[in-house]
């Protein structure tokens, strides 16, 4: 069963390495040791994976990826600490862009929508707008209702 899941290795060493899930619903969690755990996601699940690390001189990585866990046998993109990989809906590097994504996630939550249930197209839109240096359009309740209807009839 776990072979069909997408596994994300999370590490938390305060103020050094902080890899965490911002949103998503793991099907399984496994504690590996004091500082590491593995969150596993069922196919079709959407999750946000945040990676931040620093050394004595400051931040060395600040990144967020929003990923769609894929079905066994589907094509996927590889991503560090995510096995086997997934369909990357959004990826940004650098704290200013990561902060914009976090605010975008907060805005989706503010309208009462779980970001893991938001339209996958919206996360692609947000990626493209942020990459172009623009603000993403707001995620609207009508857009969410349309996504739910479309998802209900899609195979």
N, CA and C atoms as an extended XYZ file, in Angstrom:
465
Properties=species:S:1:pos:R:3:atomname:S:1:resname:S:1:resid:I:1 pbc="F F F"
N         0.823       -1.204        0.000 N   UNK     1
C         0.000        0.000        0.000 CA  UNK     1
C         0.861        1.259        0.000 C   UNK     1
N         1.919        1.309        0.846 N   UNK     2
C         2.731        2.523        0.920 CA  UNK     2
C         3.532        2.750       -0.352 C   UNK     2
N         3.712        1.706       -1.185 N   UNK     3
C         4.422        1.875       -2.450 CA  UNK     3
C         3.624        2.757       -3.413 C   UNK     3
N         2.311        2.846       -3.228 N   UNK     4
C         1.473        3.651       -4.108 CA  UNK     4
C         1.359        5.099       -3.639 C   UNK     4
N         1.911        5.409       -2.481 N   UNK     5
C         1.830        6.753       -1.915 CA  UNK     5
C         3.029        7.593       -2.342 C   UNK     5
N         2.869        8.905       -2.235 N   UNK     6
C         3.977        9.836       -2.440 CA  UNK     6
C         4.517       10.186       -1.063 C   UNK     6
N         5.797        9.924       -0.848 N   UNK     7
C         6.432       10.112        0.459 CA  UNK     7
C         7.262       11.397        0.478 C   UNK     7
N         7.086       12.181        1.541 N   UNK     8
C         7.822       13.441        1.702 CA  UNK     8
C         8.595       13.355        3.004 C   UNK     8
N         9.924       13.492        2.901 N   UNK     9
C        10.753       13.447        4.101 CA  UNK     9
C        10.867       14.851        4.696 C   UNK     9
N        10.449       14.979        5.943 N   UNK    10
C        10.424       16.265        6.638 CA  UNK    10
C        11.486       16.272        7.733 C   UNK    10
N        12.199       17.369        7.833 N   UNK    11
C        13.250       17.519        8.839 CA  UNK    11
C        13.009       18.818        9.593 C   UNK    11
N        13.205       18.774       10.900 N   UNK    12
C        13.069       19.988       11.699 CA  UNK    12
C        14.203       20.052       12.708 C   UNK    12
N        15.181       20.903       12.435 N   UNK    13
C        16.250       21.222       13.378 CA  UNK    13
C        16.182       22.735       13.524 C   UNK    13
N        15.628       23.163       14.629 N   UNK    14
C        15.309       24.576       14.866 CA  UNK    14
C        16.406       25.518       14.383 C   UNK    14
N        16.018       26.458       13.527 N   UNK    15
C        16.862       27.522       13.002 CA  UNK    15
C        18.014       27.031       12.127 C   UNK    15
N        17.953       25.745       11.697 N   UNK    16
C        18.975       25.217       10.795 CA  UNK    16
C        18.337       24.628        9.546 C   UNK    16
N        17.488       23.630        9.751 N   UNK    17
C        16.786       22.969        8.648 CA  UNK    17
C        15.334       22.825        9.060 C   UNK    17
N        14.448       23.409        8.279 N   UNK    18
C        13.022       23.333        8.591 CA  UNK    18
C        12.274       22.986        7.305 C   UNK    18
N        11.977       21.695        7.130 N   UNK    19
C        11.196       21.197        6.003 CA  UNK    19
C         9.844       20.805        6.574 C   UNK    19
N         8.754       21.373        6.065 N   UNK    20
C         7.449       21.109        6.643 CA  UNK    20
C         6.353       21.189        5.590 C   UNK    20
N         5.207       20.659        5.944 N   UNK    21
C         4.037       20.686        5.078 CA  UNK    21
C         3.175       21.871        5.491 C   UNK    21
N         2.911       22.804        4.556 N   UNK    22
C         2.064       23.964        4.872 CA  UNK    22
C         0.588       23.587        4.812 C   UNK    22
N         0.212       22.782        3.815 N   UNK    23
C        -1.144       22.253        3.769 CA  UNK    23
C        -1.128       20.909        3.072 C   UNK    23
N        -2.184       20.171        3.265 N   UNK    24
C        -2.317       18.840        2.678 CA  UNK    24
C        -2.758       17.859        3.749 C   UNK    24
N        -3.217       16.708        3.312 N   UNK    25
C        -3.745       15.711        4.239 CA  UNK    25
C        -3.013       14.389        4.047 C   UNK    25
N        -1.972       14.157        4.852 N   UNK    26
C        -1.233       12.903        4.699 CA  UNK    26
C        -2.122       11.688        4.991 C   UNK    26
N        -1.943       10.662        4.189 N   UNK    27
C        -2.640        9.394        4.424 CA  UNK    27
C        -1.936        8.618        5.522 C   UNK    27
N        -0.653        8.924        5.715 N   UNK    28
C         0.142        8.208        6.712 CA  UNK    28
C         1.293        9.108        7.173 C   UNK    28
N         1.609        9.059        8.446 N   UNK    29
C         2.765        9.762        9.009 CA  UNK    29
C         3.635        8.754        9.724 C   UNK    29
N         4.945        8.862        9.535 N   UNK    30
C         5.875        7.959       10.207 CA  UNK    30
C         7.012        8.777       10.796 C   UNK    30
N         7.247        8.604       12.076 N   UNK    31
C         8.370        9.274       12.730 CA  UNK    31
C         9.622        8.440       12.478 C   UNK    31
N        10.652        9.055       11.903 N   UNK    32
C        11.875        8.341       11.579 CA  UNK    32
C        12.902        8.448       12.698 C   UNK    32
N        13.026        9.626       13.259 N   UNK    33
C        13.883        9.841       14.423 CA  UNK    33
C        13.465       11.156       15.079 C   UNK    33
N        14.292       11.644       15.972 N   UNK    34
C        13.944       12.840       16.739 CA  UNK    34
C        13.660       14.062       15.864 C   UNK    34
N        14.357       14.155       14.730 N   UNK    35
C        14.246       15.349       13.887 CA  UNK    35
C        13.555       15.111       12.552 C   UNK    35
N        13.260       13.871       12.228 N   UNK    36
C        12.712       13.585       10.907 CA  UNK    36
C        11.444       12.745       10.991 C   UNK    36
N        10.563       13.001       10.025 N   UNK    37
C         9.378       12.168        9.858 CA  UNK    37
C         9.053       12.090        8.380 C   UNK    37
N         8.214       11.142        8.028 N   UNK    38
C         7.802       10.976        6.642 CA  UNK    38
C         6.293       11.123        6.574 C   UNK    38
N         5.844       12.037        5.724 N   UNK    39
C         4.415       12.209        5.459 CA  UNK    39
C         4.145       11.585        4.092 C   UNK    39
N         3.111       10.761        4.016 N   UNK    40
C         2.789       10.066        2.772 CA  UNK    40
C         1.404       10.489        2.302 C   UNK    40
N         1.305       10.777        0.994 N   UNK    41
C         0.074       11.302        0.417 CA  UNK    41
C        -0.487       10.347       -0.625 C   UNK    41
N        -1.805       10.193       -0.599 N   UNK    42
C        -2.497        9.336       -1.564 CA  UNK    42
C        -2.501       10.004       -2.940 C   UNK    42
N        -2.575        9.203       -3.997 N   UNK    43
C        -2.671        9.784       -5.344 CA  UNK    43
C        -3.859       10.750       -5.441 C   UNK    43
N        -3.636       11.865       -6.119 N   UNK    44
C        -4.678       12.881       -6.261 CA  UNK    44
C        -4.653       13.937       -5.175 C   UNK    44
N        -3.855       13.719       -4.122 N   UNK    45
C        -3.741       14.700       -3.034 CA  UNK    45
C        -2.845       15.856       -3.452 C   UNK    45
N        -3.190       17.036       -2.978 N   UNK    46
C        -2.370       18.225       -3.224 CA  UNK    46
C        -1.794       18.664       -1.878 C   UNK    46
N        -0.505       19.004       -1.888 N   UNK    47
C         0.136       19.454       -0.651 CA  UNK    47
C         1.185       20.510       -0.973 C   UNK    47
N         1.493       21.330        0.039 N   UNK    48
C         2.538       22.353       -0.090 CA  UNK    48
C         3.704       21.939        0.800 C   UNK    48
N         4.877       21.882        0.201 N   UNK    49
C         6.099       21.458        0.878 CA  UNK    49
C         7.044       22.651        0.950 C   UNK    49
N         7.360       23.076        2.175 N   UNK    50
C         8.219       24.234        2.392 CA  UNK    50
C         9.585       23.751        2.860 C   UNK    50
N        10.626       24.298        2.225 N   UNK    51
C        11.996       23.981        2.635 CA  UNK    51
C        12.730       25.278        2.959 C   UNK    51
N        13.312       25.312        4.136 N   UNK    52
C        14.102       26.456        4.563 CA  UNK    52
C        15.322       25.919        5.285 C   UNK    52
N        16.484       26.462        4.994 N   UNK    53
C        17.712       26.054        5.680 CA  UNK    53
C        18.628       27.265        5.802 C   UNK    53
N        19.440       27.252        6.845 N   UNK    54
C        20.366       28.357        7.090 CA  UNK    54
C        21.682       27.804        7.624 C   UNK    54
N        22.713       28.617        7.483 N   UNK    55
C        23.998       28.303        8.111 CA  UNK    55
C        24.399       29.497        8.965 C   UNK    55
N        25.653       29.563        9.351 N   UNK    56
C        26.111       30.648       10.225 CA  UNK    56
C        26.004       32.027        9.571 C   UNK    56
N        25.873       32.072        8.250 N   UNK    57
C        25.865       33.342        7.537 CA  UNK    57
C        24.474       33.779        7.102 C   UNK    57
N        23.469       32.934        7.340 N   UNK    58
C        22.112       33.307        6.974 CA  UNK    58
C        21.401       32.223        6.194 C   UNK    58
N        20.298       32.583        5.572 N   UNK    59
C        19.473       31.640        4.826 CA  UNK    59
C        20.208       31.155        3.587 C   UNK    59
N        20.185       29.830        3.364 N   UNK    60
C        20.809       29.276        2.174 CA  UNK    60
C        19.767       28.701        1.202 C   UNK    60
N        18.579       28.388        1.698 N   UNK    61
C        17.491       27.954        0.819 CA  UNK    61
C        16.159       28.362        1.431 C   UNK    61
N        15.302       28.848        0.588 N   UNK    62
C        13.933       29.175        0.964 CA  UNK    62
C        13.098       28.825       -0.258 C   UNK    62
N        12.261       27.790       -0.124 N   UNK    63
C        11.525       27.289       -1.288 CA  UNK    63
C        10.185       26.717       -0.851 C   UNK    63
N         9.193       26.853       -1.736 N   UNK    64
C         7.908       26.196       -1.526 CA  UNK    64
C         7.485       25.552       -2.842 C   UNK    64
N         6.969       24.341       -2.731 N   UNK    65
C         6.448       23.617       -3.882 CA  UNK    65
C         5.031       23.172       -3.545 C   UNK    65
N         4.111       23.360       -4.479 N   UNK    66
C         2.770       22.798       -4.336 CA  UNK    66
C         2.704       21.661       -5.340 C   UNK    66
N         2.419       20.466       -4.824 N   UNK    67
C         2.574       19.234       -5.588 CA  UNK    67
C         1.283       18.433       -5.575 C   UNK    67
N         0.979       17.832       -6.722 N   UNK    68
C        -0.123       16.895       -6.856 CA  UNK    68
C         0.483       15.499       -6.853 C   UNK    68
N         0.107       14.677       -5.871 N   UNK    69
C         0.587       13.291       -5.817 CA  UNK    69
C        -0.043       12.522       -6.980 C   UNK    69
N         0.774       11.774       -7.705 N   UNK    70
C         0.306       11.102       -8.918 CA  UNK    70
C        -0.031        9.636       -8.667 C   UNK    70
N        -0.831        9.094       -9.574 N   UNK    71
C        -1.176        7.672       -9.556 CA  UNK    71
C         0.043        6.849       -9.967 C   UNK    71
N         0.093        5.605       -9.518 N   UNK    72
C         1.155        4.690       -9.914 CA  UNK    72
C         1.139        4.538      -11.439 C   UNK    72
N         2.288        4.705      -12.075 N   UNK    73
C         2.381        4.564      -13.516 CA  UNK    73
C         2.251        5.863      -14.287 C   UNK    73
N         1.782        6.936      -13.643 N   UNK    74
C         1.685        8.236      -14.313 CA  UNK    74
C         3.064        8.884      -14.387 C   UNK    74
N         3.233        9.772      -15.346 N   UNK    75
C         4.489       10.520      -15.420 CA  UNK    75
C         4.517       11.535      -14.277 C   UNK    75
N         5.717       11.860      -13.830 N   UNK    76
C         5.860       12.810      -12.734 CA  UNK    76
C         7.192       13.533      -12.859 C   UNK    76
N         7.315       14.616      -12.097 N   UNK    77
C         8.555       15.373      -12.009 CA  UNK    77
C         9.226       14.996      -10.694 C   UNK    77
N        10.538       14.930      -10.710 N   UNK    78
C        11.250       14.624       -9.473 CA  UNK    78
C        11.453       15.899       -8.675 C   UNK    78
N        11.562       15.705       -7.379 N   UNK    79
C        11.683       16.819       -6.446 CA  UNK    79
C        12.463       16.306       -5.247 C   UNK    79
N        13.486       17.040       -4.781 N   UNK    80
C        14.233       16.568       -3.620 CA  UNK    80
C        13.319       16.299       -2.426 C   UNK    80
N        13.567       15.191       -1.753 N   UNK    81
C        12.865       14.770       -0.538 CA  UNK    81
C        11.429       14.311       -0.796 C   UNK    81
N        11.037       14.192       -2.063 N   UNK    82
C         9.705       13.699       -2.423 CA  UNK    82
C         9.908       12.482       -3.312 C   UNK    82
N         9.376       11.338       -2.851 N   UNK    83
C         9.550       10.096       -3.592 CA  UNK    83
C         8.218        9.461       -3.888 C   UNK    83
N         7.974        9.072       -5.116 N   UNK    84
C         8.909        9.155       -6.237 CA  UNK    84
C         8.995       10.559       -6.829 C   UNK    84
N         7.970       11.365       -6.700 N   UNK    85
C         7.898       12.714       -7.249 CA  UNK    85
C         6.435       13.088       -7.364 C   UNK    85
N         6.105       14.031       -8.201 N   UNK    86
C         4.708       14.433       -8.365 CA  UNK    86
C         4.565       15.418       -9.501 C   UNK    86
N         3.359       15.879       -9.695 N   UNK    87
C         3.073       16.917      -10.673 CA  UNK    87
C         3.242       18.249       -9.940 C   UNK    87
N         4.301       18.971      -10.255 N   UNK    88
C         4.594       20.222       -9.553 CA  UNK    88
C         3.706       21.321      -10.132 C   UNK    88
N         2.789       21.802       -9.295 N   UNK    89
C         1.848       22.840       -9.711 CA  UNK    89
C         2.439       24.230       -9.548 C   UNK    89
N         3.277       24.393       -8.527 N   UNK    90
C         3.885       25.693       -8.230 CA  UNK    90
C         5.227       25.434       -7.581 C   UNK    90
N         6.231       26.194       -7.987 N   UNK    91
C         7.522       26.141       -7.297 CA  UNK    91
C         8.149       27.516       -7.348 C   UNK    91
N         8.580       27.985       -6.209 N   UNK    92
C         9.264       29.274       -6.144 CA  UNK    92
C        10.435       29.167       -5.179 C   UNK    92
N        11.456       29.957       -5.456 N   UNK    93
C        12.656       30.051       -4.628 CA  UNK    93
C        12.818       31.478       -4.151 C   UNK    93
N        13.420       31.642       -3.007 N   UNK    94
C        13.704       32.967       -2.470 CA  UNK    94
C        12.589       33.427       -1.543 C   UNK    94
N        12.980       33.973       -0.419 N   UNK    95
C        11.993       34.318        0.605 CA  UNK    95
C        10.902       35.271        0.138 C   UNK    95
N        11.193       36.351       -0.608 N   UNK    96
C        10.097       37.246       -1.015 CA  UNK    96
C         8.996       36.519       -1.797 C   UNK    96
N         9.382       35.615       -2.702 N   UNK    97
C         8.385       34.867       -3.468 CA  UNK    97
C         7.691       33.821       -2.601 C   UNK    97
N         8.439       33.165       -1.729 N   UNK    98
C         7.830       32.185       -0.818 CA  UNK    98
C         6.790       32.878        0.054 C   UNK    98
N         7.123       34.057        0.534 N   UNK    99
C         6.187       34.816        1.365 CA  UNK    99
C         4.913       35.160        0.593 C   UNK    99
N         5.051       35.503       -0.698 N   UNK   100
C         3.865       35.787       -1.521 CA  UNK   100
C         2.984       34.555       -1.648 C   UNK   100
N         3.607       33.399       -1.826 N   UNK   101
C         2.835       32.155       -1.925 CA  UNK   101
C         2.125       31.871       -0.602 C   UNK   101
N         2.823       32.050        0.512 N   UNK   102
C         2.199       31.816        1.819 CA  UNK   102
C         1.001       32.751        2.026 C   UNK   102
N         1.121       34.000        1.579 N   UNK   103
C        -0.002       34.930        1.683 CA  UNK   103
C        -1.145       34.518        0.761 C   UNK   103
N        -0.812       33.970       -0.400 N   UNK   104
C        -1.831       33.477       -1.325 CA  UNK   104
C        -2.577       32.299       -0.703 C   UNK   104
N        -1.847       31.421       -0.051 N   UNK   105
C        -2.468       30.285        0.647 CA  UNK   105
C        -3.392       30.802        1.746 C   UNK   105
N        -2.909       31.778        2.512 N   UNK   106
C        -3.734       32.377        3.568 CA  UNK   106
C        -5.020       32.964        2.996 C   UNK   106
N        -4.930       33.599        1.825 N   UNK   107
C        -6.109       34.206        1.198 CA  UNK   107
C        -7.119       33.136        0.782 C   UNK   107
N        -6.643       31.999        0.303 N   UNK   108
C        -7.545       30.896       -0.057 CA  UNK   108
C        -8.248       30.393        1.212 C   UNK   108
N        -7.492       30.244        2.285 N   UNK   109
C        -8.090       29.799        3.552 CA  UNK   109
C        -9.091       30.826        4.081 C   UNK   109
N        -8.822       32.103        3.855 N   UNK   110
C        -9.696       33.171        4.364 CA  UNK   110
C       -11.096       33.118        3.753 C   UNK   110
N       -11.248       32.549        2.562 N   UNK   111
C       -12.592       32.437        1.969 CA  UNK   111
C       -13.250       31.107        2.341 C   UNK   111
N       -12.601       30.363        3.252 N   UNK   112
C       -13.192       29.119        3.737 CA  UNK   112
C       -12.900       27.891        2.899 C   UNK   112
N       -11.874       27.951        2.077 N   UNK   113
C       -11.505       26.815        1.232 CA  UNK   113
C       -10.196       26.225        1.736 C   UNK   113
N       -10.174       24.902        1.888 N   UNK   114
C        -8.933       24.207        2.222 CA  UNK   114
C        -8.035       24.285        0.981 C   UNK   114
N        -6.818       24.831        1.099 N   UNK   115
C        -5.950       24.957       -0.073 CA  UNK   115
C        -5.693       23.622       -0.784 C   UNK   115
N        -5.754       22.523       -0.062 N   UNK   116
C        -5.557       21.206       -0.672 CA  UNK   116
C        -6.708       20.853       -1.607 C   UNK   116
N        -7.853       21.510       -1.425 N   UNK   117
C        -9.028       21.258       -2.267 CA  UNK   117
C        -9.202       22.298       -3.368 C   UNK   117
N        -8.356       23.326       -3.380 N   UNK   118
C        -8.470       24.378       -4.400 CA  UNK   118
C        -8.121       23.809       -5.775 C   UNK   118
N        -8.575       24.481       -6.805 N   UNK   119
C        -8.330       24.050       -8.181 CA  UNK   119
C        -6.830       23.970       -8.468 C   UNK   119
N        -6.411       22.858       -9.055 N   UNK   120
C        -4.999       22.713       -9.408 CA  UNK   120
C        -4.584       23.787      -10.412 C   UNK   120
N        -5.500       24.181      -11.284 N   UNK   121
C        -5.208       25.246      -12.245 CA  UNK   121
C        -4.894       26.568      -11.545 C   UNK   121
N        -5.504       26.794      -10.390 N   UNK   122
C        -5.236       28.030       -9.661 CA  UNK   122
C        -3.781       28.072       -9.194 C   UNK   122
N        -3.265       26.938       -8.721 N   UNK   123
C        -1.877       26.914       -8.245 CA  UNK   123
C        -0.911       27.119       -9.409 C   UNK   123
N        -1.251       26.595      -10.598 N   UNK   124
C        -0.423       26.859      -11.784 CA  UNK   124
C        -0.475       28.347      -12.145 C   UNK   124
N        -1.675       28.928      -12.058 N   UNK   125
C        -1.845       30.360      -12.306 CA  UNK   125
C        -0.978       31.168      -11.331 C   UNK   125
N        -1.050       30.824      -10.052 N   UNK   126
C        -0.274       31.546       -9.039 CA  UNK   126
C         1.222       31.445       -9.340 C   UNK   126
N         1.673       30.262       -9.730 N   UNK   127
C         3.088       30.078      -10.083 CA  UNK   127
C         3.488       31.026      -11.217 C   UNK   127
N         2.692       31.048      -12.286 N   UNK   128
C         3.018       31.871      -13.445 CA  UNK   128
C         3.018       33.362      -13.109 C   UNK   128
N         2.046       33.803      -12.329 N   UNK   129
C         1.968       35.222      -11.972 CA  UNK   129
C         3.150       35.630      -11.087 C   UNK   129
N         3.464       34.816      -10.097 N   UNK   130
C         4.573       35.146       -9.196 CA  UNK   130
C         5.899       35.107       -9.952 C   UNK   130
N         6.067       34.130      -10.844 N   UNK   131
C         7.290       34.051      -11.652 CA  UNK   131
C         7.457       35.293      -12.520 C   UNK   131
N         6.345       35.888      -12.940 N   UNK   132
C         6.382       37.105      -13.765 CA  UNK   132
C         6.467       38.373      -12.926 C   UNK   132
N         6.516       38.234      -11.604 N   UNK   133
C         6.601       39.397      -10.727 CA  UNK   133
C         5.271       40.072      -10.484 C   UNK   133
N         4.183       39.338      -10.718 N   UNK   134
C         2.839       39.887      -10.542 CA  UNK   134
C         2.130       39.186       -9.386 C   UNK   134
N         1.084       39.813       -8.889 N   UNK   135
C         0.271       39.188       -7.845 CA  UNK   135
C        -0.715       38.218       -8.498 C   UNK   135
N        -0.918       37.051       -7.902 N   UNK   136
C        -1.937       36.144       -8.437 CA  UNK   136
C        -3.326       36.735       -8.247 C   UNK   136
N        -4.223       36.418       -9.173 N   UNK   137
C        -5.616       36.819       -8.997 CA  UNK   137
C        -6.170       36.104       -7.769 C   UNK   137
N        -7.149       36.702       -7.132 N   UNK   138
C        -7.767       36.088       -5.955 CA  UNK   138
C        -8.526       34.825       -6.370 C   UNK   138
N        -8.498       33.837       -5.486 N   UNK   139
C        -9.278       32.617       -5.706 CA  UNK   139
C       -10.688       32.914       -5.228 C   UNK   139
N       -11.643       32.814       -6.124 N   UNK   140
C       -13.018       33.204       -5.826 CA  UNK   140
C       -13.884       31.990       -5.480 C   UNK   140
N       -14.877       32.166       -4.598 N   UNK   141
C       -15.785       31.056       -4.282 CA  UNK   141
C       -16.466       30.467       -5.522 C   UNK   141
N       -16.825       31.321       -6.495 N   UNK   142
C       -17.457       30.820       -7.729 CA  UNK   142
C       -16.485       29.937       -8.508 C   UNK   142
N       -15.216       30.307       -8.513 N   UNK   143
C       -14.186       29.506       -9.175 CA  UNK   143
C       -14.055       28.148       -8.487 C   UNK   143
N       -14.145       28.165       -7.163 N   UNK   144
C       -14.033       26.916       -6.410 CA  UNK   144
C       -15.238       26.005       -6.689 C   UNK   144
N       -16.431       26.582       -6.722 N   UNK   145
C       -17.627       25.776       -7.024 CA  UNK   145
C       -17.513       25.151       -8.412 C   UNK   145
N       -17.029       25.917       -9.372 N   UNK   146
C       -16.854       25.392      -10.732 CA  UNK   146
C       -15.841       24.255      -10.744 C   UNK   146
N       -14.766       24.400       -9.975 N   UNK   147
C       -13.745       23.346       -9.875 CA  UNK   147
C       -14.346       22.078       -9.281 C   UNK   147
N       -15.131       22.229       -8.222 N   UNK   148
C       -15.742       21.052       -7.598 CA  UNK   148
C       -16.677       20.341       -8.555 C   UNK   148
N       -17.451       21.112       -9.330 N   UNK   149
C       -18.344       20.505      -10.316 CA  UNK   149
C       -17.547       19.800      -11.409 C   UNK   149
N       -16.507       20.450      -11.894 N   UNK   150
C       -15.681       19.857      -12.945 CA  UNK   150
C       -14.994       18.589      -12.454 C   UNK   150
N       -14.512       18.624      -11.248 N   UNK   151
C       -13.850       17.456      -10.656 CA  UNK   151
C       -14.817       16.314      -10.448 C   UNK   151
N       -16.071       16.662      -10.172 N   UNK   152
C       -17.095       15.634       -9.954 CA  UNK   152
C       -17.447       14.855      -11.199 C   UNK   152
N       -17.292       15.481      -12.368 N   UNK   153
C       -17.649       14.771      -13.612 CA  UNK   153
C       -16.423       14.259      -14.350 C   UNK   153
N       -15.253       14.718      -13.963 N   UNK   154
C       -14.035       14.255      -14.650 CA  UNK   154
C       -13.690       12.841      -14.191 C   UNK   154
N       -13.097       12.052      -15.079 N   UNK   155
C       -12.724       10.673      -14.687 CA  UNK   155
C       -11.620       10.660      -13.663 C   UNK   155
